[in-house]
Amino acid sequence: MKKKISIIVSCYNEAKALPLFYKEIDKVTTKMSEVEFEFMFVDDGSSDNTLSLLKEYASKDKRVRFLSFSRNFGKEAAMYAGLCNVTGDYITLMDADLQDPPALLPKMYKLIKEGYDSVGTRRVTRKGEPPIRSFFARCFYKLINKMSKTEMVDGARDYRLMTRQVVDSIISLKEYNRYSKGLFSFVGYKTYWLEYENVKRVAGETKWSFWKLFIYAIDGIVAFTTTPLIISAIIGLLMCLVAFFAILFIILKTIIYGDPTSGWPSLVCIILLISGIQMLSLGVIGEYIAKLYLEVKNRPIYIIKETEKDL
Ligand code: UDP
Ligand code: MG
């Protein structure tokens, strides 16, 4: 029997890119006649024509399936929904904008057949990306890899081909705050990294503003390391030590020279500094508690409104 590859594509307002994507994926997969395919499009609450395009594809192409969310739940939720609902022996995640070149698929499949559990892709260049975004991305990877035991590969995309076993392991991680790059790394398995040059989005525009990426980066840190809490505690301890020696110094100075009241500007600075650090630490703790709160509420990660079965 032929093996089946499921391709999961998360789409949020991708009506411009979808026709180009569909054409390309059709071309690539038709050439791979040794396997069967299932295309699982996840419409992440798009407000444009995305869903009607997906319905059109599903009605004329048996390989096409889709899930449509009741609202926008974010790419992480879309990927998770896809992973939970596909039936393939091998599963891959792709963006709809052709930034994850489908042309790499035959090579990825070959590597999986050679015995890898997972074939990931990573961009070796960030060409075509605003320099400031690349700079912050680099800083983020340096920072998180210093703090977290789970390795995050710089430039790694969500585009990867995995065996059913790897996908089942990922699905078994049911956390609400999902940070897939970390989850893939957390589950382990033998991974091959395929490198390629960055490709520009084929049509439409990016859904990730700088701010959204920044919040996503914080989510990644909070989800995979508690080091910021330790850093807060260490800073607190250091401040206590400094204060202790400062007190000693002032007591001795007053005994020797007697100068009880001068020095209020420096006091103001110290109070500002310390209260700033306190607020920062509270913020850090708050961030963890907020995540805990969301986790405990146990809300569904996504809500499906319709699928191809409703057609
Ligand atoms: N996406 C999604 N939900 C969102 C935002 C994005 O499903 O809330 C999808 C989007 O349609 C695309 C993929 O995630 O297929 C990557 O998004 P995008 O290309 O905008 O990100 P970039 O490549 O610029 O980082
Ligand atoms: Mg993109």
mmCIF file of C-alpha atoms and ligand atoms in Angstrom:
data_model
loop_
_atom_site.group_PDB
_atom_site.id
_atom_site.type_symbol
_atom_site.label_atom_id
_atom_site.label_comp_id
_atom_site.label_asym_id
_atom_site.label_seq_id
_atom_site.Cartn_x
_atom_site.Cartn_y
_atom_site.Cartn_z
ATOM 1 C CA MET A 1 0.000 0.000 0.000
ATOM 2 C CA LYS A 2 1.130 3.541 -0.743
ATOM 3 C CA LYS A 3 2.217 5.698 2.171
ATOM 4 C CA LYS A 4 0.351 8.935 2.714
ATOM 5 C CA ILE A 5 1.839 12.387 3.278
ATOM 6 C CA SER A 6 -0.411 14.991 4.900
ATOM 7 C CA ILE A 7 0.409 18.617 4.177
ATOM 8 C CA ILE A 8 -0.937 21.059 6.744
ATOM 9 C CA VAL A 9 -1.284 24.636 5.549
ATOM 10 C CA SER A 10 -2.355 27.367 7.948
ATOM 11 C CA CYS A 11 -4.068 30.209 6.138
ATOM 12 C CA TYR A 12 -5.057 33.568 7.497
ATOM 13 C CA ASN A 13 -6.318 35.950 4.809
ATOM 14 C CA GLU A 14 -4.306 34.215 2.115
ATOM 15 C CA ALA A 15 -6.735 34.604 -0.804
ATOM 16 C CA LYS A 16 -3.999 36.250 -2.872
ATOM 17 C CA ALA A 17 -1.364 33.612 -2.251
ATOM 18 C CA LEU A 18 -3.562 30.483 -2.187
ATOM 19 C CA PRO A 19 -4.079 29.996 -5.951
ATOM 20 C CA LEU A 20 -0.325 30.225 -6.515
ATOM 21 C CA PHE A 21 0.328 27.887 -3.602
ATOM 22 C CA TYR A 22 -2.213 25.336 -4.776
ATOM 23 C CA LYS A 23 -0.757 25.326 -8.277
ATOM 24 C CA GLU A 24 2.755 24.797 -6.961
ATOM 25 C CA ILE A 25 1.845 22.072 -4.477
ATOM 26 C CA ASP A 26 -0.178 20.289 -7.140
ATOM 27 C CA LYS A 27 2.844 20.353 -9.446
ATOM 28 C CA VAL A 28 5.257 19.036 -6.825
ATOM 29 C CA THR A 29 2.998 16.316 -5.467
ATOM 30 C CA THR A 30 1.924 15.011 -8.870
ATOM 31 C CA LYS A 31 5.581 14.249 -9.543
ATOM 32 C CA MET A 32 5.828 12.189 -6.341
ATOM 33 C CA SER A 33 3.692 9.336 -7.647
ATOM 34 C CA GLU A 34 5.048 6.822 -5.121
ATOM 35 C CA VAL A 35 3.017 8.432 -2.306
ATOM 36 C CA GLU A 36 -0.555 9.517 -1.676
ATOM 37 C CA PHE A 37 -1.329 13.027 -0.481
ATOM 38 C CA GLU A 38 -3.765 14.796 1.771
ATOM 39 C CA PHE A 39 -3.814 18.594 1.846
ATOM 40 C CA MET A 40 -5.175 19.900 5.130
ATOM 41 C CA PHE A 41 -5.840 23.619 4.870
ATOM 42 C CA VAL A 42 -6.647 25.328 8.150
ATOM 43 C CA ASP A 43 -8.540 28.560 7.682
ATOM 44 C CA ASP A 44 -7.663 30.562 10.776
ATOM 45 C CA GLY A 45 -10.752 32.795 10.780
ATOM 46 C CA SER A 46 -9.916 34.623 7.560
ATOM 47 C CA SER A 47 -12.079 37.575 6.630
ATOM 48 C CA ASP A 48 -11.246 37.491 2.916
ATOM 49 C CA ASN A 49 -12.009 34.917 0.207
ATOM 50 C CA THR A 50 -9.789 32.191 1.690
ATOM 51 C CA LEU A 51 -12.617 29.902 2.805
ATOM 52 C CA SER A 52 -14.517 30.027 -0.475
ATOM 53 C CA LEU A 53 -11.304 29.194 -2.337
ATOM 54 C CA LEU A 54 -10.763 26.219 -0.031
ATOM 55 C CA LYS A 55 -14.340 25.041 -0.605
ATOM 56 C CA GLU A 56 -13.788 25.270 -4.321
ATOM 57 C CA TYR A 57 -10.573 23.206 -4.154
ATOM 58 C CA ALA A 58 -12.169 20.629 -1.858
ATOM 59 C CA SER A 59 -15.135 20.135 -4.156
ATOM 60 C CA LYS A 60 -13.007 19.381 -7.198
ATOM 61 C CA ASP A 61 -9.927 17.738 -5.634
ATOM 62 C CA LYS A 62 -10.340 14.693 -3.352
ATOM 63 C CA ARG A 63 -6.965 15.276 -1.728
ATOM 64 C CA VAL A 64 -8.081 18.622 -0.315
ATOM 65 C CA ARG A 65 -9.537 18.831 3.185
ATOM 66 C CA PHE A 66 -10.058 21.914 5.282
ATOM 67 C CA LEU A 67 -10.893 23.074 8.780
ATOM 68 C CA SER A 68 -12.341 26.511 9.272
ATOM 69 C CA PHE A 69 -12.059 28.184 12.668
ATOM 70 C CA SER A 70 -14.845 30.207 14.246
ATOM 71 C CA ARG A 71 -12.408 33.136 14.580
ATOM 72 C CA ASN A 72 -8.698 33.893 14.324
ATOM 73 C CA PHE A 73 -6.898 31.700 16.874
ATOM 74 C CA GLY A 74 -3.340 32.264 15.631
ATOM 75 C CA LYS A 75 -0.895 30.165 13.662
ATOM 76 C CA GLU A 76 0.055 27.942 16.605
ATOM 77 C CA ALA A 77 -3.577 26.912 17.088
ATOM 78 C CA ALA A 78 -3.953 26.348 13.338
ATOM 79 C CA MET A 79 -0.923 24.063 13.234
ATOM 80 C CA TYR A 80 -2.118 22.127 16.273
ATOM 81 C CA ALA A 81 -5.595 21.669 14.784
ATOM 82 C CA GLY A 82 -4.005 20.415 11.578
ATOM 83 C CA LEU A 83 -1.781 17.946 13.424
ATOM 84 C CA CYS A 84 -4.734 16.605 15.430
ATOM 85 C CA ASN A 85 -6.900 16.021 12.363
ATOM 86 C CA VAL A 86 -4.682 14.610 9.617
ATOM 87 C CA THR A 87 -4.490 10.931 8.752
ATOM 88 C CA GLY A 88 -1.134 10.613 6.950
ATOM 89 C CA ASP A 89 1.838 8.372 7.769
ATOM 90 C CA TYR A 90 4.084 11.383 7.301
ATOM 91 C CA ILE A 91 3.056 14.900 8.107
ATOM 92 C CA THR A 92 4.398 18.263 7.022
ATOM 93 C CA LEU A 93 3.558 21.851 7.986
ATOM 94 C CA MET A 94 3.740 24.621 5.398
ATOM 95 C CA ASP A 95 2.955 28.313 5.040
ATOM 96 C CA ALA A 96 0.553 29.350 2.314
ATOM 97 C CA ASP A 97 2.816 32.095 0.965
ATOM 98 C CA LEU A 98 5.377 29.745 -0.662
ATOM 99 C CA GLN A 99 8.057 30.879 1.790
ATOM 100 C CA ASP A 100 8.357 27.179 2.629
ATOM 101 C CA PRO A 101 9.279 25.877 -0.818
ATOM 102 C CA PRO A 102 7.175 22.779 -1.667
ATOM 103 C CA ALA A 103 9.985 21.852 -4.070
ATOM 104 C CA LEU A 104 12.018 20.676 -1.054
ATOM 105 C CA LEU A 105 9.438 18.004 -0.268
ATOM 106 C CA PRO A 106 10.883 15.152 -2.409
ATOM 107 C CA LYS A 107 14.264 15.639 -0.762
ATOM 108 C CA MET A 108 12.711 15.733 2.705
ATOM 109 C CA TYR A 109 10.797 12.549 1.986
ATOM 110 C CA LYS A 110 13.977 10.846 0.803
ATOM 111 C CA LEU A 111 15.711 11.768 4.067
ATOM 112 C CA ILE A 112 12.815 10.443 6.146
ATOM 113 C CA LYS A 113 12.989 7.200 4.201
ATOM 114 C CA GLU A 114 16.686 7.015 5.053
ATOM 115 C CA GLY A 115 15.760 6.754 8.708
ATOM 116 C CA TYR A 116 15.302 10.246 10.113
ATOM 117 C CA ASP A 117 12.232 10.831 12.270
ATOM 118 C CA SER A 118 11.943 14.449 11.322
ATOM 119 C CA VAL A 119 13.396 16.698 8.637
ATOM 120 C CA GLY A 120 13.372 20.367 9.585
ATOM 121 C CA THR A 121 14.231 23.318 7.413
ATOM 122 C CA ARG A 122 16.217 26.347 8.383
ATOM 123 C CA ARG A 123 16.922 29.549 6.549
ATOM 124 C CA VAL A 124 20.619 30.271 6.322
ATOM 125 C CA THR A 125 20.026 33.869 5.282
ATOM 126 C CA ARG A 126 17.420 36.376 6.303
ATOM 127 C CA LYS A 127 17.623 38.233 3.012
ATOM 128 C CA GLY A 128 14.593 40.340 2.208
ATOM 129 C CA GLU A 129 13.722 40.794 5.874
ATOM 130 C CA PRO A 130 14.000 44.230 7.511
ATOM 131 C CA PRO A 131 17.490 44.430 9.153
ATOM 132 C CA ILE A 132 16.043 45.473 12.501
ATOM 133 C CA ARG A 133 13.817 42.370 12.543
ATOM 134 C CA SER A 134 16.814 40.121 11.763
ATOM 135 C CA PHE A 135 18.796 41.812 14.525
ATOM 136 C CA PHE A 136 16.126 41.222 17.154
ATOM 137 C CA ALA A 137 15.578 37.675 15.920
ATOM 138 C CA ARG A 138 19.285 36.921 16.380
ATOM 139 C CA CYS A 139 19.283 38.459 19.871
ATOM 140 C CA PHE A 140 16.213 36.422 20.760
ATOM 141 C CA TYR A 141 17.789 33.114 19.751
ATOM 142 C CA LYS A 142 21.001 33.935 21.645
ATOM 143 C CA LEU A 143 19.015 34.842 24.746
ATOM 144 C CA ILE A 144 16.607 31.925 24.778
ATOM 145 C CA ASN A 145 19.343 29.389 24.067
ATOM 146 C CA LYS A 146 21.337 30.714 27.018
ATOM 147 C CA MET A 147 18.328 30.461 29.308
ATOM 148 C CA SER A 148 16.520 27.336 28.136
ATOM 149 C CA LYS A 149 17.616 23.710 28.152
ATOM 150 C CA THR A 150 15.504 23.087 25.054
ATOM 151 C CA GLU A 151 17.540 24.079 22.030
ATOM 152 C CA MET A 152 15.948 26.591 19.648
ATOM 153 C CA VAL A 153 17.582 26.547 16.238
ATOM 154 C CA ASP A 154 18.148 30.012 14.751
ATOM 155 C CA GLY A 155 16.362 30.350 11.426
ATOM 156 C CA ALA A 156 14.379 27.133 11.906
ATOM 157 C CA ARG A 157 11.022 27.264 10.150
ATOM 158 C CA ASP A 158 7.877 25.454 11.143
ATOM 159 C CA TYR A 159 8.200 23.714 7.757
ATOM 160 C CA ARG A 160 9.167 20.140 8.551
ATOM 161 C CA LEU A 161 8.310 16.599 7.547
ATOM 162 C CA MET A 162 7.666 14.239 10.459
ATOM 163 C CA THR A 163 6.725 10.642 11.017
ATOM 164 C CA ARG A 164 3.389 9.784 12.614
ATOM 165 C CA GLN A 165 5.244 8.904 15.834
ATOM 166 C CA VAL A 166 6.745 12.408 16.148
ATOM 167 C CA VAL A 167 3.370 14.021 15.469
ATOM 168 C CA ASP A 168 1.666 11.855 18.093
ATOM 169 C CA SER A 169 4.276 12.984 20.602
ATOM 170 C CA ILE A 170 3.644 16.631 19.738
ATOM 171 C CA ILE A 171 -0.130 16.205 20.009
ATOM 172 C CA SER A 172 0.358 14.654 23.443
ATOM 173 C CA LEU A 173 1.707 18.021 24.628
ATOM 174 C CA LYS A 174 -1.623 19.674 25.244
ATOM 175 C CA GLU A 175 -0.461 22.987 26.645
ATOM 176 C CA TYR A 176 -2.470 26.086 25.836
ATOM 177 C CA ASN A 177 0.503 28.406 25.362
ATOM 178 C CA ARG A 178 2.028 26.709 22.375
ATOM 179 C CA TYR A 179 5.448 27.578 21.067
ATOM 180 C CA SER A 180 6.013 25.013 18.354
ATOM 181 C CA LYS A 181 9.693 25.628 17.727
ATOM 182 C CA GLY A 182 10.290 24.630 21.319
ATOM 183 C CA LEU A 183 7.809 21.756 21.275
ATOM 184 C CA PHE A 184 9.472 20.160 18.227
ATOM 185 C CA SER A 185 12.785 20.384 19.982
ATOM 186 C CA PHE A 186 11.333 19.164 23.287
ATOM 187 C CA VAL A 187 9.998 15.903 21.864
ATOM 188 C CA GLY A 188 13.452 15.076 20.534
ATOM 189 C CA TYR A 189 13.881 12.347 17.857
ATOM 190 C CA LYS A 190 16.489 12.183 15.137
ATOM 191 C CA THR A 191 16.218 15.389 13.113
ATOM 192 C CA TYR A 192 17.957 16.361 9.913
ATOM 193 C CA TRP A 193 18.286 20.081 9.200
ATOM 194 C CA LEU A 194 17.861 21.037 5.590
ATOM 195 C CA GLU A 195 19.224 24.492 4.848
ATOM 196 C CA TYR A 196 17.899 26.860 2.232
ATOM 197 C CA GLU A 197 17.998 30.519 1.211
ATOM 198 C CA ASN A 198 15.201 32.750 2.416
ATOM 199 C CA VAL A 199 12.389 33.152 -0.112
ATOM 200 C CA LYS A 200 10.123 36.197 -0.301
ATOM 201 C CA ARG A 201 6.379 35.862 0.234
ATOM 202 C CA VAL A 202 4.731 35.260 -3.142
ATOM 203 C CA ALA A 203 1.640 37.463 -2.646
ATOM 204 C CA GLY A 204 -0.342 39.185 0.083
ATOM 205 C CA GLU A 205 1.392 40.515 3.156
ATOM 206 C CA THR A 206 2.920 39.246 6.379
ATOM 207 C CA LYS A 207 0.542 38.760 9.309
ATOM 208 C CA TRP A 208 3.291 39.285 11.849
ATOM 209 C CA SER A 209 3.887 42.828 12.985
ATOM 210 C CA PHE A 210 6.951 43.616 15.027
ATOM 211 C CA TRP A 211 4.815 43.810 18.157
ATOM 212 C CA LYS A 212 3.163 40.423 17.498
ATOM 213 C CA LEU A 213 6.613 38.871 17.049
ATOM 214 C CA PHE A 214 7.818 40.493 20.251
ATOM 215 C CA ILE A 215 4.915 39.010 22.237
ATOM 216 C CA TYR A 216 5.536 35.643 20.557
ATOM 217 C CA ALA A 217 9.179 35.828 21.644
ATOM 218 C CA ILE A 218 8.113 36.465 25.257
ATOM 219 C CA ASP A 219 5.679 33.528 24.997
ATOM 220 C CA GLY A 220 8.573 31.366 23.830
ATOM 221 C CA ILE A 221 10.755 32.381 26.751
ATOM 222 C CA VAL A 222 8.018 31.960 29.359
ATOM 223 C CA ALA A 223 6.992 28.598 27.905
ATOM 224 C CA PHE A 224 10.457 27.099 27.880
ATOM 225 C CA THR A 225 12.431 28.534 30.755
ATOM 226 C CA THR A 226 11.971 29.885 34.243
ATOM 227 C CA THR A 227 15.416 31.531 34.218
ATOM 228 C CA PRO A 228 13.931 35.090 34.291
ATOM 229 C CA LEU A 229 12.532 34.259 37.746
ATOM 230 C CA ILE A 230 15.959 33.204 38.942
ATOM 231 C CA ILE A 231 17.494 36.352 37.464
ATOM 232 C CA SER A 232 14.948 38.464 39.406
ATOM 233 C CA ALA A 233 15.828 36.643 42.603
ATOM 234 C CA ILE A 234 19.567 37.103 42.022
ATOM 235 C CA ILE A 235 19.160 40.823 41.320
ATOM 236 C CA GLY A 236 17.102 41.097 44.524
ATOM 237 C CA LEU A 237 19.834 39.365 46.497
ATOM 238 C CA LEU A 238 22.555 41.594 45.035
ATOM 239 C CA MET A 239 20.525 44.704 45.861
ATOM 240 C CA CYS A 240 20.168 43.483 49.465
ATOM 241 C CA LEU A 241 23.928 43.037 49.729
ATOM 242 C CA VAL A 242 24.580 46.496 48.306
ATOM 243 C CA ALA A 243 22.035 47.995 50.721
ATOM 244 C CA PHE A 244 23.624 46.186 53.665
ATOM 245 C CA PHE A 245 27.076 47.584 52.916
ATOM 246 C CA ALA A 246 25.639 51.042 52.203
ATOM 247 C CA ILE A 247 23.948 51.027 55.616
ATOM 248 C CA LEU A 248 27.177 50.000 57.314
ATOM 249 C CA PHE A 249 29.016 52.742 55.461
ATOM 250 C CA ILE A 250 26.490 55.415 56.441
ATOM 251 C CA ILE A 251 26.442 54.354 60.104
ATOM 252 C CA LEU A 252 30.230 54.451 60.308
ATOM 253 C CA LYS A 253 30.390 57.739 58.421
ATOM 254 C CA THR A 254 27.827 59.322 60.792
ATOM 255 C CA ILE A 255 29.674 58.060 63.873
ATOM 256 C CA ILE A 256 32.990 59.393 62.625
ATOM 257 C CA TYR A 257 31.985 62.646 60.874
ATOM 258 C CA GLY A 258 28.410 63.211 62.070
ATOM 259 C CA ASP A 259 26.422 64.254 58.970
ATOM 260 C CA PRO A 260 22.902 63.027 59.475
ATOM 261 C CA THR A 261 20.773 64.645 56.739
ATOM 262 C CA SER A 262 22.603 65.388 53.481
ATOM 263 C CA GLY A 263 22.322 63.248 50.352
ATOM 264 C CA TRP A 264 18.614 63.230 49.436
ATOM 265 C CA PRO A 265 19.180 63.345 45.640
ATOM 266 C CA SER A 266 21.109 60.110 45.773
ATOM 267 C CA LEU A 267 18.331 58.640 47.937
ATOM 268 C CA VAL A 268 15.726 59.535 45.331
ATOM 269 C CA CYS A 269 17.812 57.831 42.645
ATOM 270 C CA ILE A 270 18.194 54.723 44.741
ATOM 271 C CA ILE A 271 14.468 54.567 45.506
ATOM 272 C CA LEU A 272 13.668 54.944 41.797
ATOM 273 C CA LEU A 273 16.148 52.249 40.850
ATOM 274 C CA ILE A 274 14.923 49.809 43.442
ATOM 275 C CA SER A 275 11.252 50.369 42.765
ATOM 276 C CA GLY A 276 11.972 49.983 39.057
ATOM 277 C CA ILE A 277 13.614 46.645 39.663
ATOM 278 C CA GLN A 278 10.727 45.611 41.892
ATOM 279 C CA MET A 279 8.171 46.452 39.223
ATOM 280 C CA LEU A 280 10.192 44.581 36.629
ATOM 281 C CA SER A 281 10.403 41.499 38.822
ATOM 282 C CA LEU A 282 6.693 41.693 39.556
ATOM 283 C CA GLY A 283 6.082 41.911 35.819
ATOM 284 C CA VAL A 284 8.191 38.808 35.240
ATOM 285 C CA ILE A 285 6.352 36.876 37.947
ATOM 286 C CA GLY A 286 3.054 38.237 36.612
ATOM 287 C CA GLU A 287 3.859 36.900 33.159
ATOM 288 C CA TYR A 288 4.314 33.383 34.531
ATOM 289 C CA ILE A 289 1.167 33.639 36.647
ATOM 290 C CA ALA A 290 -0.814 34.891 33.653
ATOM 291 C CA LYS A 291 0.294 31.877 31.633
ATOM 292 C CA LEU A 292 -0.555 29.604 34.523
ATOM 293 C CA TYR A 293 -4.005 31.209 34.696
ATOM 294 C CA LEU A 294 -4.646 30.580 31.011
ATOM 295 C CA GLU A 295 -3.371 27.023 31.339
ATOM 296 C CA VAL A 296 -5.593 26.270 34.350
ATOM 297 C CA LYS A 297 -8.720 27.565 32.629
ATOM 298 C CA ASN A 298 -8.204 24.764 30.142
ATOM 299 C CA ARG A 299 -10.006 26.461 27.282
ATOM 300 C CA PRO A 300 -9.950 24.787 23.876
ATOM 301 C CA ILE A 301 -6.970 25.750 21.734
ATOM 302 C CA TYR A 302 -9.221 26.179 18.698
ATOM 303 C CA ILE A 303 -12.890 25.966 17.721
ATOM 304 C CA ILE A 304 -13.885 24.510 14.368
ATOM 305 C CA LYS A 305 -16.857 26.018 12.570
ATOM 306 C CA GLU A 306 -16.890 23.946 9.408
ATOM 307 C CA THR A 307 -14.874 21.329 7.552
ATOM 308 C CA GLU A 308 -14.920 19.735 4.107
ATOM 309 C CA LYS A 309 -17.371 17.146 5.482
ATOM 310 C CA ASP A 310 -20.009 19.892 5.724
ATOM 311 C CA LEU A 311 -19.876 20.591 1.983
HETATM 312 N N1 UDP B 1 -1.076 32.579 9.841
HETATM 313 C C1 UDP B 1 -2.157 31.995 10.506
HETATM 314 N N2 UDP B 1 -2.757 32.691 11.541
HETATM 315 C C2 UDP B 1 -2.308 33.919 11.961
HETATM 316 C C3 UDP B 1 -1.191 34.470 11.286
HETATM 317 C C4 UDP B 1 -0.603 33.780 10.246
HETATM 318 O O1 UDP B 1 -2.575 30.896 10.163
HETATM 319 O O2 UDP B 1 -2.890 34.476 12.881
HETATM 320 C C5 UDP B 1 -0.442 31.842 8.716
HETATM 321 C C6 UDP B 1 -0.333 32.632 7.433
HETATM 322 O O3 UDP B 1 -1.505 32.540 6.656
HETATM 323 C C7 UDP B 1 0.848 31.984 6.741
HETATM 324 C C8 UDP B 1 1.713 31.547 7.915
HETATM 325 O O4 UDP B 1 0.879 31.549 9.067
HETATM 326 O O5 UDP B 1 0.484 30.825 5.989
HETATM 327 C C9 UDP B 1 2.910 32.467 8.125
HETATM 328 O O6 UDP B 1 2.479 33.801 8.225
HETATM 329 P P1 UDP B 1 3.247 34.993 7.513
HETATM 330 O O7 UDP B 1 3.702 34.582 6.154
HETATM 331 O O8 UDP B 1 2.365 36.189 7.597
HETATM 332 O O9 UDP B 1 4.494 35.166 8.479
HETATM 333 P P2 UDP B 1 6.011 35.469 8.065
HETATM 334 O O10 UDP B 1 6.378 34.468 7.019
HETATM 335 O O11 UDP B 1 6.009 36.866 7.547
HETATM 336 O O12 UDP B 1 6.767 35.294 9.342
HETATM 337 MG MG MG B 2 5.461 34.201 5.331
#
